[in-house]
C-alpha atoms as a PDB file:
ATOM      1  CA  UNK A   1      -3.456   7.968 -22.640  1.00  0.00           C
ATOM      2  CA  UNK A   2      -6.232   7.227 -25.148  1.00  0.00           C
ATOM      3  CA  UNK A   3      -5.028   3.654 -25.562  1.00  0.00           C
ATOM      4  CA  UNK A   4      -5.231   3.085 -21.813  1.00  0.00           C
ATOM      5  CA  UNK A   5      -8.817   4.367 -21.681  1.00  0.00           C
ATOM      6  CA  UNK A   6      -9.827   2.222 -24.638  1.00  0.00           C
ATOM      7  CA  UNK A   7      -8.346  -0.985 -23.223  1.00  0.00           C
ATOM      8  CA  UNK A   8      -9.029  -0.487 -19.523  1.00  0.00           C
ATOM      9  CA  UNK A   9     -12.357   1.390 -19.318  1.00  0.00           C
ATOM     10  CA  UNK A  10     -14.497  -1.730 -18.781  1.00  0.00           C
ATOM     11  CA  UNK A  11     -12.088  -3.347 -16.262  1.00  0.00           C
ATOM     12  CA  UNK A  12     -11.976  -0.049 -14.331  1.00  0.00           C
ATOM     13  CA  UNK A  13     -15.760   0.147 -14.130  1.00  0.00           C
ATOM     14  CA  UNK A  14     -16.031  -3.498 -13.071  1.00  0.00           C
ATOM     15  CA  UNK A  15     -13.362  -3.028 -10.395  1.00  0.00           C
ATOM     16  CA  UNK A  16     -15.090  -0.012  -8.930  1.00  0.00           C
ATOM     17  CA  UNK A  17     -18.515  -1.715  -8.843  1.00  0.00           C
ATOM     18  CA  UNK A  18     -17.130  -4.901  -7.281  1.00  0.00           C
ATOM     19  CA  UNK A  19     -15.257  -2.925  -4.608  1.00  0.00           C
ATOM     20  CA  UNK A  20     -18.302  -0.871  -3.645  1.00  0.00           C
ATOM     21  CA  UNK A  21     -20.628  -3.885  -3.596  1.00  0.00           C
ATOM     22  CA  UNK A  22     -18.341  -5.939  -1.371  1.00  0.00           C
ATOM     23  CA  UNK A  23     -17.763  -2.979   0.944  1.00  0.00           C
ATOM     24  CA  UNK A  24     -21.509  -2.541   1.365  1.00  0.00           C
ATOM     25  CA  UNK A  25     -21.948  -6.249   2.099  1.00  0.00           C
ATOM     26  CA  UNK A  26     -19.104  -6.220   4.616  1.00  0.00           C
ATOM     27  CA  UNK A  27     -20.584  -3.234   6.435  1.00  0.00           C
ATOM     28  CA  UNK A  28     -24.207  -4.398   6.298  1.00  0.00           C
ATOM     29  CA  UNK A  29     -23.779  -8.125   6.969  1.00  0.00           C
ATOM     30  CA  UNK A  30     -20.316  -8.595   8.469  1.00  0.00           C
ATOM     31  CA  UNK A  31     -19.832  -5.394  10.427  1.00  0.00           C
ATOM     32  CA  UNK A  32     -18.681  -7.244  13.543  1.00  0.00           C
ATOM     33  CA  UNK A  33     -16.019  -9.305  11.762  1.00  0.00           C
ATOM     34  CA  UNK A  34     -12.332  -8.611  12.476  1.00  0.00           C
ATOM     35  CA  UNK A  35     -13.044  -5.546  14.597  1.00  0.00           C
ATOM     36  CA  UNK A  36     -10.199  -3.164  15.406  1.00  0.00           C
ATOM     37  CA  UNK A  37     -10.913  -2.347  19.046  1.00  0.00           C
ATOM     38  CA  UNK A  38      -9.407   1.025  20.078  1.00  0.00           C
ATOM     39  CA  UNK A  39      -6.669   1.138  22.706  1.00  0.00           C
ATOM     40  CA  UNK A  40      -4.298   3.791  24.067  1.00  0.00           C
ATOM     41  CA  UNK A  41      -2.324   3.764  20.788  1.00  0.00           C
ATOM     42  CA  UNK A  42      -5.346   4.158  18.484  1.00  0.00           C
ATOM     43  CA  UNK A  43      -6.598   7.319  16.789  1.00  0.00           C
ATOM     44  CA  UNK A  44     -10.187   6.022  16.582  1.00  0.00           C
ATOM     45  CA  UNK A  45     -12.617   5.798  19.502  1.00  0.00           C
ATOM     46  CA  UNK A  46     -15.072   3.035  18.482  1.00  0.00           C
ATOM     47  CA  UNK A  47     -14.525  -0.499  17.119  1.00  0.00           C
ATOM     48  CA  UNK A  48     -14.119  -0.503  13.323  1.00  0.00           C
ATOM     49  CA  UNK A  49     -13.927  -3.589  11.056  1.00  0.00           C
ATOM     50  CA  UNK A  50     -10.573  -4.015   9.337  1.00  0.00           C
ATOM     51  CA  UNK A  51     -11.922  -5.848   6.304  1.00  0.00           C
ATOM     52  CA  UNK A  52     -11.909  -3.056   3.718  1.00  0.00           C
ATOM     53  CA  UNK A  53      -8.777  -4.413   2.050  1.00  0.00           C
ATOM     54  CA  UNK A  54     -10.675  -7.562   1.120  1.00  0.00           C
ATOM     55  CA  UNK A  55     -13.055  -5.513  -1.045  1.00  0.00           C
ATOM     56  CA  UNK A  56     -10.259  -3.461  -2.608  1.00  0.00           C
ATOM     57  CA  UNK A  57      -8.237  -6.537  -3.549  1.00  0.00           C
ATOM     58  CA  UNK A  58     -11.333  -8.299  -4.905  1.00  0.00           C
ATOM     59  CA  UNK A  59     -12.044  -5.249  -7.045  1.00  0.00           C
ATOM     60  CA  UNK A  60      -8.534  -5.074  -8.476  1.00  0.00           C
ATOM     61  CA  UNK A  61      -8.500  -8.823  -9.105  1.00  0.00           C
ATOM     62  CA  UNK A  62     -11.825  -8.703 -10.964  1.00  0.00           C
ATOM     63  CA  UNK A  63     -10.528  -5.885 -13.141  1.00  0.00           C
ATOM     64  CA  UNK A  64      -7.414  -7.840 -14.064  1.00  0.00           C
ATOM     65  CA  UNK A  65      -9.540 -10.891 -14.923  1.00  0.00           C
ATOM     66  CA  UNK A  66     -11.913  -8.848 -17.108  1.00  0.00           C
ATOM     67  CA  UNK A  67      -8.967  -7.200 -18.889  1.00  0.00           C
ATOM     68  CA  UNK A  68      -7.675 -10.598 -19.985  1.00  0.00           C
ATOM     69  CA  UNK A  69      -4.196  -9.829 -18.696  1.00  0.00           C
ATOM     70  CA  UNK A  70      -2.053 -12.860 -17.910  1.00  0.00           C
ATOM     71  CA  UNK A  71       0.180 -12.741 -14.846  1.00  0.00           C
ATOM     72  CA  UNK A  72       2.988 -15.185 -14.152  1.00  0.00           C
ATOM     73  CA  UNK A  73       2.334 -18.015 -11.708  1.00  0.00           C
ATOM     74  CA  UNK A  74       5.064 -16.694  -9.425  1.00  0.00           C
ATOM     75  CA  UNK A  75       3.468 -13.249  -9.273  1.00  0.00           C
ATOM     76  CA  UNK A  76       0.010 -14.643  -8.551  1.00  0.00           C
ATOM     77  CA  UNK A  77       1.308 -17.011  -5.874  1.00  0.00           C
ATOM     78  CA  UNK A  78       3.359 -14.234  -4.225  1.00  0.00           C
ATOM     79  CA  UNK A  79       0.302 -12.011  -3.812  1.00  0.00           C
ATOM     80  CA  UNK A  80      -2.022 -14.860  -2.891  1.00  0.00           C
ATOM     81  CA  UNK A  81       0.318 -16.176  -0.188  1.00  0.00           C
ATOM     82  CA  UNK A  82       0.737 -12.736   1.377  1.00  0.00           C
ATOM     83  CA  UNK A  83      -2.992 -12.021   1.211  1.00  0.00           C
ATOM     84  CA  UNK A  84      -4.019 -15.299   2.854  1.00  0.00           C
ATOM     85  CA  UNK A  85      -1.562 -14.996   5.739  1.00  0.00           C
ATOM     86  CA  UNK A  86      -2.488 -11.339   6.286  1.00  0.00           C
ATOM     87  CA  UNK A  87      -6.186 -12.225   6.179  1.00  0.00           C
ATOM     88  CA  UNK A  88      -5.666 -14.801   8.925  1.00  0.00           C
ATOM     89  CA  UNK A  89      -3.713 -12.168  10.864  1.00  0.00           C
ATOM     90  CA  UNK A  90      -6.729  -9.826  10.625  1.00  0.00           C
ATOM     91  CA  UNK A  91      -8.947 -12.524  12.104  1.00  0.00           C
ATOM     92  CA  UNK A  92      -6.488 -13.972  14.589  1.00  0.00           C
ATOM     93  CA  UNK A  93      -3.151 -12.332  15.298  1.00  0.00           C
ATOM     94  CA  UNK A  94      -0.139 -14.293  14.063  1.00  0.00           C
ATOM     95  CA  UNK A  95       3.430 -14.155  15.313  1.00  0.00           C
ATOM     96  CA  UNK A  96       5.815 -11.593  13.841  1.00  0.00           C
ATOM     97  CA  UNK A  97       8.277 -14.334  12.818  1.00  0.00           C
ATOM     98  CA  UNK A  98       5.745 -16.177  10.664  1.00  0.00           C
ATOM     99  CA  UNK A  99       4.540 -12.972   9.024  1.00  0.00           C
ATOM    100  CA  UNK A 100       8.117 -11.889   8.261  1.00  0.00           C
ATOM    101  CA  UNK A 101       8.956 -15.293   6.745  1.00  0.00           C
ATOM    102  CA  UNK A 102       5.908 -15.191   4.459  1.00  0.00           C
ATOM    103  CA  UNK A 103       6.646 -11.601   3.453  1.00  0.00           C
ATOM    104  CA  UNK A 104      10.225 -12.518   2.540  1.00  0.00           C
ATOM    105  CA  UNK A 105       9.067 -15.522   0.518  1.00  0.00           C
ATOM    106  CA  UNK A 106       6.435 -13.456  -1.299  1.00  0.00           C
ATOM    107  CA  UNK A 107       8.922 -10.722  -2.212  1.00  0.00           C
ATOM    108  CA  UNK A 108      11.481 -13.303  -3.379  1.00  0.00           C
ATOM    109  CA  UNK A 109       8.913 -15.039  -5.606  1.00  0.00           C
ATOM    110  CA  UNK A 110       7.781 -11.720  -7.016  1.00  0.00           C
ATOM    111  CA  UNK A 111      11.327 -10.573  -7.768  1.00  0.00           C
ATOM    112  CA  UNK A 112      12.176 -13.855  -9.463  1.00  0.00           C
ATOM    113  CA  UNK A 113       9.073 -13.460 -11.641  1.00  0.00           C
ATOM    114  CA  UNK A 114       9.545  -9.775 -12.505  1.00  0.00           C
ATOM    115  CA  UNK A 115      13.322  -9.378 -12.605  1.00  0.00           C
ATOM    116  CA  UNK A 116      15.115 -12.749 -12.811  1.00  0.00           C
ATOM    117  CA  UNK A 117      18.204 -11.230 -14.465  1.00  0.00           C
ATOM    118  CA  UNK A 118      19.023  -8.495 -11.933  1.00  0.00           C
ATOM    119  CA  UNK A 119      22.709  -7.604 -12.000  1.00  0.00           C
ATOM    120  CA  UNK A 120      24.854  -7.394  -9.958  1.00  0.00           C
ATOM    121  CA  UNK A 121      23.721 -10.274  -7.765  1.00  0.00           C
ATOM    122  CA  UNK A 122      24.367  -8.174  -4.645  1.00  0.00           C
ATOM    123  CA  UNK A 123      21.333  -6.124  -5.658  1.00  0.00           C
ATOM    124  CA  UNK A 124      19.060  -9.070  -4.845  1.00  0.00           C
ATOM    125  CA  UNK A 125      19.345  -8.852  -1.019  1.00  0.00           C
ATOM    126  CA  UNK A 126      18.835  -5.087  -1.210  1.00  0.00           C
ATOM    127  CA  UNK A 127      15.695  -5.487  -3.332  1.00  0.00           C
ATOM    128  CA  UNK A 128      14.282  -8.215  -1.075  1.00  0.00           C
ATOM    129  CA  UNK A 129      14.879  -5.989   1.938  1.00  0.00           C
ATOM    130  CA  UNK A 130      13.206  -3.069   0.122  1.00  0.00           C
ATOM    131  CA  UNK A 131      10.204  -5.207  -0.757  1.00  0.00           C
ATOM    132  CA  UNK A 132       9.704  -6.479   2.791  1.00  0.00           C
ATOM    133  CA  UNK A 133      10.116  -2.966   4.115  1.00  0.00           C
ATOM    134  CA  UNK A 134       7.561  -1.645   1.594  1.00  0.00           C
ATOM    135  CA  UNK A 135       5.031  -4.211   2.833  1.00  0.00           C
ATOM    136  CA  UNK A 136       5.599  -3.306   6.464  1.00  0.00           C
ATOM    137  CA  UNK A 137       5.763   0.460   6.085  1.00  0.00           C
ATOM    138  CA  UNK A 138       2.396   0.424   4.354  1.00  0.00           C
ATOM    139  CA  UNK A 139       1.064  -1.574   7.288  1.00  0.00           C
ATOM    140  CA  UNK A 140       2.692   0.746   9.835  1.00  0.00           C
ATOM    141  CA  UNK A 141       1.292   3.868   8.152  1.00  0.00           C
ATOM    142  CA  UNK A 142      -2.277   2.569   7.967  1.00  0.00           C
ATOM    143  CA  UNK A 143      -3.324   4.120  11.252  1.00  0.00           C
ATOM    144  CA  UNK A 144      -5.336   7.258  10.431  1.00  0.00           C
ATOM    145  CA  UNK A 145      -8.688   7.576   8.690  1.00  0.00           C
ATOM    146  CA  UNK A 146      -8.268   8.264   4.986  1.00  0.00           C
ATOM    147  CA  UNK A 147      -4.467   8.318   5.066  1.00  0.00           C
ATOM    148  CA  UNK A 148      -3.388   5.025   3.497  1.00  0.00           C
ATOM    149  CA  UNK A 149      -6.303   5.110   1.066  1.00  0.00           C
ATOM    150  CA  UNK A 150      -5.388   8.613  -0.085  1.00  0.00           C
ATOM    151  CA  UNK A 151      -1.733   7.710  -0.523  1.00  0.00           C
ATOM    152  CA  UNK A 152      -2.758   4.675  -2.543  1.00  0.00           C
ATOM    153  CA  UNK A 153      -5.119   6.645  -4.758  1.00  0.00           C
ATOM    154  CA  UNK A 154      -2.726   9.529  -5.422  1.00  0.00           C
ATOM    155  CA  UNK A 155       0.400   7.384  -5.664  1.00  0.00           C
ATOM    156  CA  UNK A 156      -0.913   4.775  -8.073  1.00  0.00           C
ATOM    157  CA  UNK A 157      -2.806   7.351 -10.148  1.00  0.00           C
ATOM    158  CA  UNK A 158       0.446   9.279 -10.597  1.00  0.00           C
ATOM    159  CA  UNK A 159       2.389   6.168 -11.567  1.00  0.00           C
ATOM    160  CA  UNK A 160      -0.470   5.225 -13.897  1.00  0.00           C
ATOM    161  CA  UNK A 161      -0.227   8.583 -15.676  1.00  0.00           C
ATOM    162  CA  UNK A 162       3.544   8.203 -16.003  1.00  0.00           C
ATOM    163  CA  UNK A 163       3.172   4.688 -17.439  1.00  0.00           C
ATOM    164  CA  UNK A 164       0.447   5.816 -19.845  1.00  0.00           C
ATOM    165  CA  UNK A 165       2.582   8.695 -21.115  1.00  0.00           C
ATOM    166  CA  UNK A 166       5.460   6.266 -21.644  1.00  0.00           C
ATOM    167  CA  UNK A 167       3.289   3.801 -23.558  1.00  0.00           C
ATOM    168  CA  UNK A 168       3.301   1.095 -20.860  1.00  0.00           C
ATOM    169  CA  UNK A 169      -0.429   0.378 -21.228  1.00  0.00           C
ATOM    170  CA  UNK A 170      -0.591  -2.811 -19.146  1.00  0.00           C
ATOM    171  CA  UNK A 171       1.297  -1.356 -16.191  1.00  0.00           C
ATOM    172  CA  UNK A 172      -0.737   1.853 -16.396  1.00  0.00           C
ATOM    173  CA  UNK A 173      -3.956  -0.151 -16.313  1.00  0.00           C
ATOM    174  CA  UNK A 174      -2.961  -1.994 -13.151  1.00  0.00           C
ATOM    175  CA  UNK A 175      -2.030   1.288 -11.475  1.00  0.00           C
ATOM    176  CA  UNK A 176      -5.379   2.849 -12.386  1.00  0.00           C
ATOM    177  CA  UNK A 177      -7.244  -0.245 -11.136  1.00  0.00           C
ATOM    178  CA  UNK A 178      -5.625   0.083  -7.724  1.00  0.00           C
ATOM    179  CA  UNK A 179      -6.196   3.838  -7.694  1.00  0.00           C
ATOM    180  CA  UNK A 180      -9.916   3.698  -8.554  1.00  0.00           C
ATOM    181  CA  UNK A 181     -10.598   0.909  -6.061  1.00  0.00           C
ATOM    182  CA  UNK A 182      -8.817   2.983  -3.423  1.00  0.00           C
ATOM    183  CA  UNK A 183     -11.058   5.953  -4.183  1.00  0.00           C
ATOM    184  CA  UNK A 184     -14.124   3.721  -3.788  1.00  0.00           C
ATOM    185  CA  UNK A 185     -12.732   2.484  -0.467  1.00  0.00           C
ATOM    186  CA  UNK A 186     -12.034   6.070   0.642  1.00  0.00           C
ATOM    187  CA  UNK A 187     -15.749   6.878   0.559  1.00  0.00           C
ATOM    188  CA  UNK A 188     -16.158   4.528   3.532  1.00  0.00           C
ATOM    189  CA  UNK A 189     -12.746   5.200   5.089  1.00  0.00           C
ATOM    190  CA  UNK A 190     -12.897   9.004   5.183  1.00  0.00           C
ATOM    191  CA  UNK A 191     -13.118  10.468   8.719  1.00  0.00           C
ATOM    192  CA  UNK A 192     -15.014   9.184  10.588  1.00  0.00           C
ATOM    193  CA  UNK A 193     -14.053   5.869   9.028  1.00  0.00           C
ATOM    194  CA  UNK A 194     -16.603   3.068   8.906  1.00  0.00           C
ATOM    195  CA  UNK A 195     -14.044   0.483   7.768  1.00  0.00           C
ATOM    196  CA  UNK A 196     -10.246   0.046   7.702  1.00  0.00           C
ATOM    197  CA  UNK A 197      -7.920  -1.624   5.192  1.00  0.00           C
ATOM    198  CA  UNK A 198      -6.618  -4.152   7.693  1.00  0.00           C
ATOM    199  CA  UNK A 199      -3.392  -6.126   7.291  1.00  0.00           C
ATOM    200  CA  UNK A 200      -4.688  -7.999   4.239  1.00  0.00           C
ATOM    201  CA  UNK A 201      -5.255  -4.721   2.443  1.00  0.00           C
ATOM    202  CA  UNK A 202      -2.232  -2.712   3.566  1.00  0.00           C
ATOM    203  CA  UNK A 203       0.384  -5.447   3.108  1.00  0.00           C
ATOM    204  CA  UNK A 204      -0.841  -6.455  -0.357  1.00  0.00           C
ATOM    205  CA  UNK A 205      -0.970  -2.816  -1.487  1.00  0.00           C
ATOM    206  CA  UNK A 206       2.566  -2.399  -0.169  1.00  0.00           C
ATOM    207  CA  UNK A 207       3.677  -5.383  -2.253  1.00  0.00           C
ATOM    208  CA  UNK A 208       1.822  -3.935  -5.255  1.00  0.00           C
ATOM    209  CA  UNK A 209       3.652  -0.613  -4.850  1.00  0.00           C
ATOM    210  CA  UNK A 210       6.938  -2.510  -4.827  1.00  0.00           C
ATOM    211  CA  UNK A 211       5.915  -4.634  -7.838  1.00  0.00           C
ATOM    212  CA  UNK A 212       4.921  -1.627  -9.946  1.00  0.00           C
ATOM    213  CA  UNK A 213       8.103   0.212  -8.957  1.00  0.00           C
ATOM    214  CA  UNK A 214      10.349  -2.721  -9.925  1.00  0.00           C
ATOM    215  CA  UNK A 215       8.423  -3.413 -13.143  1.00  0.00           C
ATOM    216  CA  UNK A 216       8.513   0.217 -14.253  1.00  0.00           C
ATOM    217  CA  UNK A 217      12.192   0.522 -13.440  1.00  0.00           C
ATOM    218  CA  UNK A 218      13.183  -2.745 -15.151  1.00  0.00           C
ATOM    219  CA  UNK A 219      11.130  -1.951 -18.247  1.00  0.00           C
ATOM    220  CA  UNK A 220      12.682   1.505 -18.513  1.00  0.00           C
ATOM    221  CA  UNK A 221       9.301   3.204 -18.048  1.00  0.00           C
ATOM    222  CA  UNK A 222      10.597   5.490 -15.296  1.00  0.00           C
ATOM    223  CA  UNK A 223      13.669   6.078 -13.133  1.00  0.00           C
ATOM    224  CA  UNK A 224      13.688   4.343  -9.750  1.00  0.00           C
ATOM    225  CA  UNK A 225      13.550   7.785  -8.118  1.00  0.00           C
ATOM    226  CA  UNK A 226      10.014   8.355  -9.440  1.00  0.00           C
ATOM    227  CA  UNK A 227       8.159   5.967  -7.068  1.00  0.00           C
ATOM    228  CA  UNK A 228      10.382   7.139  -4.211  1.00  0.00           C
ATOM    229  CA  UNK A 229       9.219  10.707  -4.818  1.00  0.00           C
ATOM    230  CA  UNK A 230       5.592   9.708  -5.279  1.00  0.00           C
ATOM    231  CA  UNK A 231       5.421   7.735  -2.019  1.00  0.00           C
ATOM    232  CA  UNK A 232       7.798  10.062  -0.114  1.00  0.00           C
ATOM    233  CA  UNK A 233       5.363  10.983   2.715  1.00  0.00           C
ATOM    234  CA  UNK A 234       4.889   7.292   3.507  1.00  0.00           C
ATOM    235  CA  UNK A 235       8.360   5.846   3.416  1.00  0.00           C
ATOM    236  CA  UNK A 236      10.169   8.836   4.953  1.00  0.00           C
ATOM    237  CA  UNK A 237       7.885   9.012   7.991  1.00  0.00           C
ATOM    238  CA  UNK A 238       7.970   5.239   8.488  1.00  0.00           C
ATOM    239  CA  UNK A 239      11.734   4.919   7.982  1.00  0.00           C
ATOM    240  CA  UNK A 240      12.783   7.799  10.225  1.00  0.00           C
ATOM    241  CA  UNK A 241      10.402   6.647  12.966  1.00  0.00           C
ATOM    242  CA  UNK A 242      11.710   3.075  12.746  1.00  0.00           C
ATOM    243  CA  UNK A 243      15.344   4.193  12.977  1.00  0.00           C
ATOM    244  CA  UNK A 244      14.591   6.323  16.029  1.00  0.00           C
ATOM    245  CA  UNK A 245      12.771   3.450  17.756  1.00  0.00           C
ATOM    246  CA  UNK A 246      15.604   1.025  16.977  1.00  0.00           C
ATOM    247  CA  UNK A 247      18.208   3.458  18.323  1.00  0.00           C
ATOM    248  CA  UNK A 248      16.144   3.819  21.499  1.00  0.00           C
ATOM    249  CA  UNK A 249      16.037   0.003  21.760  1.00  0.00           C
ATOM    250  CA  UNK A 250      12.256  -0.014  21.716  1.00  0.00           C
ATOM    251  CA  UNK A 251      10.089  -2.875  20.448  1.00  0.00           C
ATOM    252  CA  UNK A 252       9.874  -1.314  16.988  1.00  0.00           C
ATOM    253  CA  UNK A 253       7.508  -3.963  15.562  1.00  0.00           C
ATOM    254  CA  UNK A 254       4.748  -3.129  18.038  1.00  0.00           C
ATOM    255  CA  UNK A 255       1.993  -0.549  17.507  1.00  0.00           C
ATOM    256  CA  UNK A 256       2.728   2.974  18.773  1.00  0.00           C
ATOM    257  CA  UNK A 257       1.926   6.667  18.334  1.00  0.00           C
ATOM    258  CA  UNK A 258       5.328   8.000  17.310  1.00  0.00           C
ATOM    259  CA  UNK A 259       4.854   8.465  13.552  1.00  0.00           C
ATOM    260  CA  UNK A 260       4.744  12.073  12.367  1.00  0.00           C
ATOM    261  CA  UNK A 261       1.212  11.683  11.040  1.00  0.00           C
ATOM    262  CA  UNK A 262       0.084  10.353  14.442  1.00  0.00           C
ATOM    263  CA  UNK A 263       1.702  13.248  16.285  1.00  0.00           C
ATOM    264  CA  UNK A 264      -0.005  15.721  13.938  1.00  0.00           C
ATOM    265  CA  UNK A 265      -3.358  13.965  14.366  1.00  0.00           C
ATOM    266  CA  UNK A 266      -3.053  14.144  18.159  1.00  0.00           C
ATOM    267  CA  UNK A 267      -2.061  17.811  18.006  1.00  0.00           C
ATOM    268  CA  UNK A 268      -4.204  19.218  15.187  1.00  0.00           C
ATOM    269  CA  UNK A 269      -6.909  16.617  14.680  1.00  0.00           C
ATOM    270  CA  UNK A 270      -7.304  13.902  12.060  1.00  0.00           C
ATOM    271  CA  UNK A 271      -8.921  16.054   9.354  1.00  0.00           C
ATOM    272  CA  UNK A 272      -6.311  18.825   9.554  1.00  0.00           C
ATOM    273  CA  UNK A 273      -3.466  16.300   9.561  1.00  0.00           C
ATOM    274  CA  UNK A 274      -5.010  14.497   6.607  1.00  0.00           C
ATOM    275  CA  UNK A 275      -5.254  17.783   4.682  1.00  0.00           C
ATOM    276  CA  UNK A 276      -1.564  18.492   5.346  1.00  0.00           C
ATOM    277  CA  UNK A 277      -0.496  14.993   4.319  1.00  0.00           C
ATOM    278  CA  UNK A 278      -2.646  15.140   1.170  1.00  0.00           C
ATOM    279  CA  UNK A 279      -1.054  18.453   0.208  1.00  0.00           C
ATOM    280  CA  UNK A 280       2.430  16.991   0.609  1.00  0.00           C
ATOM    281  CA  UNK A 281       1.442  13.866  -1.364  1.00  0.00           C
ATOM    282  CA  UNK A 282       0.127  15.948  -4.248  1.00  0.00           C
ATOM    283  CA  UNK A 283       3.260  18.108  -4.287  1.00  0.00           C
ATOM    284  CA  UNK A 284       5.711  15.191  -4.340  1.00  0.00           C
ATOM    285  CA  UNK A 285       3.635  13.426  -7.014  1.00  0.00           C
ATOM    286  CA  UNK A 286       3.584  16.582  -9.129  1.00  0.00           C
ATOM    287  CA  UNK A 287       7.363  16.935  -8.821  1.00  0.00           C
ATOM    288  CA  UNK A 288       7.799  13.300  -9.922  1.00  0.00           C
ATOM    289  CA  UNK A 289       5.479  13.851 -12.902  1.00  0.00           C
ATOM    290  CA  UNK A 290       7.312  17.009 -13.936  1.00  0.00           C
ATOM    291  CA  UNK A 291      10.656  15.212 -13.777  1.00  0.00           C
ATOM    292  CA  UNK A 292       9.311  12.530 -16.107  1.00  0.00           C
ATOM    293  CA  UNK A 293       7.838  15.085 -18.529  1.00  0.00           C
ATOM    294  CA  UNK A 294      11.122  17.011 -18.584  1.00  0.00           C
ATOM    295  CA  UNK A 295      13.058  13.833 -19.341  1.00  0.00           C
ATOM    296  CA  UNK A 296      15.076  13.934 -16.120  1.00  0.00           C
ATOM    297  CA  UNK A 297      13.572  10.735 -14.695  1.00  0.00           C
END
């Protein structure tokens, strides 16, 4: 852990400062840009800008640059392509087909860069599907104040600790960058939220969660079950809800209020639901950490 602090302390500080500064500029100068206007499916009551992800991604990017870490061209292009298309979608809604095509291309480029020798070859379609689903489930679950930001902070902090304990300093640093920028974002996203992640933020974080999971698994840093446990509240709610909507022959790709977290928010209120979800997140993350420390995963 000491090595991670020594190498990544300055990048972490820079990331946090950049995120906060851009968030303040977005709220003070560009508060009417890319507004999320509430409708009958929303949990918020007033228009809120969905530009917070721009600040978070800028913060993480600045930290990586300051650290001197070199990423492959394929990895950079995969994230850049997804970010740009999602940014345009925040400003002007794009068709589902175009977004899906870009997501698939981004995941394929990322996989080729991180794990070009995956065997057996039949695992490739499964991993591409998992990556695209990770992007979309993060987007689907970004619908309640503080929820996606909390999951990002807790999830990546947990994976960062696991990587640090296993000596994977570079991967740990990236996880901590995402986690600390998420905490900075949470200050403005906590109920009542003044800003949302937006598609640019949620989709790129989803791809980052997939990238860290694949990298850690391929490098032997942790078992593939570890990220599944850490992000359990997200993917289980999203997956079960999607299956139910598909079985009912509903338009599953459209916004709705059928996720468990949405039902809890409507029944108990956003703050109570957020407390419950945070408790579950912390428990599943602790279980994952204990499994790693015990040598099981």
